[in-house]
CSV table of C-alpha atoms in Angstrom, one decimal:
chain,number,residue,atom,x,y,z
V,1,ASP,CA,41.0,107.0,32.0
V,2,ALA,CA,37.5,106.3,31.1
V,3,GLY,CA,35.0,105.3,33.5
V,4,VAL,CA,33.1,102.2,33.5
V,5,THR,CA,31.1,102.9,30.1
V,6,GLN,CA,27.2,101.1,29.3
V,7,SER,CA,25.6,101.4,26.6
V,8,PRO,CA,23.1,101.6,25.5
V,9,THR,CA,22.1,104.0,28.1
V,10,HIS,CA,18.3,103.7,27.5
V,11,LEU,CA,16.2,101.0,25.4
V,12,ILE,CA,12.6,100.7,25.7
V,13,LYS,CA,11.2,96.9,24.5
V,14,THR,CA,8.5,95.3,25.2
V,15,ARG,CA,7.4,91.7,27.1
V,16,GLY,CA,8.1,88.5,25.3
V,17,GLN,CA,11.3,90.4,23.7
V,18,HIS,CA,15.3,89.7,24.1
V,19,VAL,CA,18.2,92.5,25.4
V,20,THR,CA,21.5,92.8,25.1
V,21,LEU,CA,23.1,95.1,27.2
V,22,ARG,CA,26.6,96.1,26.8
V,23,CYS,CA,29.4,97.3,29.3
V,24,SER,CA,33.2,98.3,29.4
V,25,PRO,CA,35.2,98.5,32.3
V,26,ILE,CA,37.8,100.4,33.3
V,27,SER,CA,41.1,100.4,31.4
V,28,GLY,CA,43.0,97.0,33.7
V,29,HIS,CA,40.1,96.0,35.4
V,30,LYS,CA,39.6,92.2,35.2
V,31,SER,CA,36.2,91.5,37.2
V,32,VAL,CA,33.0,92.8,36.2
V,33,SER,CA,30.4,92.6,38.3
V,34,TRP,CA,26.3,93.1,37.0
V,35,TYR,CA,23.2,94.8,39.3
V,36,GLN,CA,20.2,95.2,39.4
V,37,GLN,CA,18.0,98.7,40.6
V,38,VAL,CA,14.5,98.7,40.6
V,39,LEU,CA,13.1,102.3,41.2
V,40,GLY,CA,13.2,103.2,45.8
V,41,GLN,CA,15.5,100.2,46.1
V,42,GLY,CA,19.3,99.8,45.9
V,43,PRO,CA,20.9,98.1,43.5
V,44,GLN,CA,21.0,93.8,43.3
V,45,PHE,CA,23.5,91.6,42.0
V,46,ILE,CA,22.7,89.9,39.8
V,47,PHE,CA,26.4,88.4,38.2
V,48,GLN,CA,30.2,88.7,38.4
V,49,TYR,CA,32.7,87.9,35.3
V,50,TYR,CA,36.8,87.6,36.5
V,51,GLU,CA,39.2,86.1,33.6
V,52,LYS,CA,35.9,85.2,31.4
V,53,GLU,CA,34.2,83.2,33.9
V,54,GLU,CA,31.5,83.2,36.0
V,55,ARG,CA,32.3,83.3,39.4
V,56,GLY,CA,28.8,84.1,41.1
V,57,ARG,CA,24.8,84.4,40.7
V,58,GLY,CA,22.6,86.2,42.8
V,59,ASN,CA,18.7,84.9,42.7
V,60,PHE,CA,17.4,85.8,39.1
V,61,PRO,CA,16.0,83.5,36.6
V,62,ASP,CA,17.9,81.4,34.3
V,63,ARG,CA,16.4,84.5,31.4
V,64,PHE,CA,19.2,86.1,32.3
V,65,SER,CA,23.2,85.5,31.2
V,66,ALA,CA,26.0,87.1,30.8
V,67,ARG,CA,29.4,86.6,29.3
V,68,GLN,CA,33.0,88.4,29.6
V,69,PHE,CA,34.9,88.7,26.3
V,70,PRO,CA,38.9,88.7,26.2
V,71,ASN,CA,39.1,92.4,26.7
V,72,TYR,CA,37.3,92.2,29.9
V,73,SER,CA,34.3,93.6,28.4
V,74,SER,CA,31.3,92.0,29.6
V,75,GLU,CA,27.4,91.3,27.7
V,76,LEU,CA,24.2,90.4,30.3
V,77,ASN,CA,21.0,89.1,28.0
V,78,VAL,CA,17.5,88.8,29.2
V,79,ASN,CA,15.4,86.7,27.4
V,80,ALA,CA,11.8,86.9,27.5
V,81,LEU,CA,11.5,90.0,29.1
V,82,LEU,CA,8.7,90.4,31.4
V,83,LEU,CA,7.2,94.3,32.5
V,84,GLY,CA,8.7,94.0,36.4
V,85,ASP,CA,12.5,93.8,33.7
V,86,SER,CA,12.5,97.5,33.9
V,87,ALA,CA,15.3,98.8,36.0
V,88,LEU,CA,18.3,100.2,35.6
V,89,TYR,CA,21.0,98.2,34.7
V,90,LEU,CA,24.5,98.3,36.3
V,91,CYS,CA,27.8,97.4,35.6
V,92,ALA,CA,30.8,97.9,38.0
V,93,SER,CA,34.7,97.0,37.4
V,94,SER,CA,37.6,96.3,40.1
V,95,LEU,CA,41.0,95.3,39.5
V,96,ASN,CA,41.0,92.2,41.2
V,97,ARG,CA,43.8,91.9,42.8
V,98,GLY,CA,42.8,90.1,45.6
V,99,ARG,CA,42.4,92.2,48.1
V,100,VAL,CA,39.4,92.1,50.7
V,101,ASN,CA,39.1,96.0,50.1
V,102,GLU,CA,38.4,96.5,47.3
V,103,LYS,CA,36.6,99.2,46.0
V,104,LEU,CA,33.9,98.6,42.8
V,105,PHE,CA,33.7,101.6,40.0
V,106,PHE,CA,30.4,101.7,38.6
V,107,GLY,CA,29.1,103.1,35.1
V,108,SER,CA,25.7,105.3,34.9
V,109,GLY,CA,23.8,102.2,33.8
V,110,THR,CA,20.8,101.1,31.4
V,111,GLN,CA,17.7,102.6,31.9
V,112,LEU,CA,15.4,99.3,30.6
V,113,SER,CA,11.8,100.0,30.1
V,114,VAL,CA,9.8,97.0,29.1
V,115,LEU,CA,6.0,98.6,28.1
Q,1,LEU,CA,26.5,89.6,54.7
Q,2,ALA,CA,25.4,91.6,57.9
Q,3,LYS,CA,22.0,93.4,57.3
Q,4,THR,CA,22.3,97.1,57.9
Q,5,THR,CA,20.0,99.6,58.8
Q,6,GLN,CA,19.9,103.0,58.1
Q,7,PRO,CA,17.0,106.0,58.4
Q,8,ILE,CA,15.2,106.5,55.6
Q,9,SER,CA,15.7,110.2,55.4
Q,10,MET,CA,17.8,112.7,56.7
Q,11,ASP,CA,17.3,117.3,55.5
Q,12,SER,CA,20.2,119.0,56.3
Q,13,TYR,CA,21.4,122.8,55.7
Q,14,GLU,CA,24.2,123.9,53.9
Q,15,GLY,CA,27.6,124.2,55.4
Q,16,GLN,CA,26.0,121.9,58.6
Q,17,GLU,CA,27.9,118.5,59.3
Q,18,VAL,CA,25.8,115.7,58.6
Q,19,ASN,CA,26.1,112.5,60.3
Q,20,ILE,CA,24.2,109.0,58.8
Q,21,THR,CA,24.5,106.4,61.3
Q,22,CYS,CA,24.1,102.9,60.3
Q,23,SER,CA,23.3,100.1,62.7
Q,24,HIS,CA,25.0,95.9,61.7
Q,25,ASN,CA,23.8,93.7,65.2
Q,26,ASN,CA,25.7,90.9,64.0
Q,27,ILE,CA,28.7,92.6,61.7
Q,28,ALA,CA,31.9,89.5,61.8
Q,29,THR,CA,35.3,90.0,62.3
Q,30,ASN,CA,36.6,90.0,58.8
Q,31,ASP,CA,33.6,92.7,57.8
Q,32,TYR,CA,34.5,96.1,56.1
Q,33,ILE,CA,32.0,98.9,56.6
Q,34,THR,CA,31.7,100.5,53.2
Q,35,TRP,CA,30.1,103.6,52.0
Q,36,TYR,CA,28.2,104.4,48.3
Q,37,GLN,CA,27.3,107.8,47.2
Q,38,GLN,CA,24.2,107.2,44.5
Q,39,PHE,CA,22.6,110.7,42.8
Q,40,PRO,CA,19.7,109.6,40.3
Q,41,SER,CA,20.2,107.9,37.3
Q,42,GLN,CA,23.7,107.3,38.2
Q,43,GLY,CA,26.0,104.3,39.7
Q,44,PRO,CA,27.0,104.2,43.2
Q,45,ARG,CA,29.9,106.3,44.1
Q,46,PHE,CA,32.3,104.5,46.7
Q,47,ILE,CA,32.8,107.4,49.3
Q,48,ILE,CA,34.7,105.7,52.0
Q,49,GLN,CA,35.3,102.3,54.1
Q,50,GLY,CA,36.6,101.5,57.0
Q,51,TYR,CA,37.1,98.6,59.6
Q,52,LYS,CA,37.4,100.3,63.3
Q,53,THR,CA,38.2,103.2,64.6
Q,54,LYS,CA,38.2,106.3,62.2
Q,55,VAL,CA,39.1,106.5,58.7
Q,56,THR,CA,39.6,110.2,57.0
Q,57,ASN,CA,39.7,111.1,53.2
Q,58,GLU,CA,38.9,114.2,51.4
Q,59,VAL,CA,34.9,113.8,51.2
Q,60,ALA,CA,34.0,112.0,54.0
Q,61,SER,CA,35.0,110.8,58.0
Q,62,LEU,CA,34.0,107.6,59.3
Q,63,PHE,CA,33.8,106.5,62.8
Q,64,ILE,CA,33.2,102.7,64.2
Q,65,PRO,CA,33.2,102.7,67.6
Q,66,ALA,CA,35.1,99.3,69.7
Q,67,ASP,CA,32.1,97.3,69.0
Q,68,ARG,CA,31.7,97.9,65.7
Q,69,LYS,CA,27.7,97.8,65.9
Q,70,SER,CA,27.4,100.7,64.4
Q,71,SER,CA,28.9,103.5,62.1
Q,72,THR,CA,28.7,106.9,61.4
Q,73,LEU,CA,29.2,108.6,58.2
Q,74,SER,CA,30.2,112.0,58.5
Q,75,LEU,CA,30.0,115.1,55.6
Q,76,PRO,CA,31.5,117.8,56.5
Q,77,ARG,CA,29.8,121.5,55.7
Q,78,VAL,CA,27.6,120.2,52.9
Q,79,SER,CA,26.4,121.9,49.8
Q,80,LEU,CA,23.7,121.0,47.6
Q,81,SER,CA,25.1,118.6,45.3
Q,82,ASP,CA,25.7,116.2,48.3
Q,83,THR,CA,21.5,115.0,48.0
Q,84,ALA,CA,21.9,111.8,47.0
Q,85,VAL,CA,21.0,108.5,48.4
Q,86,TYR,CA,24.2,107.0,50.5
Q,87,TYR,CA,23.9,103.1,51.3
Q,88,CYS,CA,26.0,101.5,54.1
Q,89,LEU,CA,27.2,98.1,53.2
Q,90,VAL,CA,28.8,95.5,55.6
Q,91,GLY,CA,30.9,92.7,54.7
Q,92,ASP,CA,34.3,90.5,54.0
Q,93,PHE,CA,34.0,90.8,50.2
Q,94,PRO,CA,36.2,87.2,49.8
Q,95,LEU,CA,39.1,86.7,47.7
Q,96,ILE,CA,38.2,86.0,43.6
Q,97,SER,CA,40.4,83.4,44.4
Q,98,SER,CA,38.6,81.4,47.0
Q,99,GLY,CA,35.9,81.1,44.2
Q,100,SER,CA,33.4,83.4,45.3
Q,101,ALA,CA,31.4,86.5,44.3
Q,102,ARG,CA,32.3,89.3,45.4
Q,103,GLN,CA,28.7,90.4,45.7
Q,104,LEU,CA,27.7,93.8,47.4
Q,105,THR,CA,24.3,94.0,49.7
Q,106,PHE,CA,22.6,97.6,48.9
Q,107,GLY,CA,19.9,98.4,51.1
Q,108,SER,CA,17.6,100.8,50.6
Q,109,GLY,CA,20.1,103.9,51.7
Q,110,THR,CA,19.9,106.8,53.4
Q,111,GLN,CA,18.2,110.1,51.2
Q,112,LEU,CA,19.8,112.9,51.8
Q,113,THR,CA,18.4,116.3,51.4
Q,114,VAL,CA,20.3,119.6,51.8
Q,115,LEU,CA,18.4,122.7,51.6
Q,116,PRO,CA,19.8,126.0,50.8
């Protein structure tokens, strides 16, 4: 089975632009989460989606939005990009069968550079 | 989620056993302890998870004392390819049906460098 796939792998944008990042979860996984990782820090939670509904949101501005499609893939959108949005954006999927000790599977991320 | 404290960095040599300790003094009754490994430009990878005592899998062991206020990740006979950042996470990962997000809170992790 393929793992979590993210596209594109790298992206360069300028301040004020908009960006869309894409994620395909592992087949059968219904939950997708997004994380932002700034260089030298651990990943920070942005969103979680399950069955196409937002189930949680981290401490990020409204410029960040996401959605999940019927096939469980997901998009992360960031508007009005700032230099501080430069980071590795990670997508993680899980089965979410309700077990409390379920593990997450991460993709390799999209490296976004804002100039 | 309980706050965790780990060493910022550790060095080891190939073939040695490496132990990384994580402190989580305010761990809650329902919290599990999970360790992830991350290589540069890649997403974190699940290593091991436990609740109490000792857990062992094909890549690591996790030791948790009775008071659960700390845990130790043990990597047997490390190789150069084990050079990575290791994250300790503590949380109860609520069921999705409760409406709560399954949010993982990562700290800054421990940079393990394995030397030849």
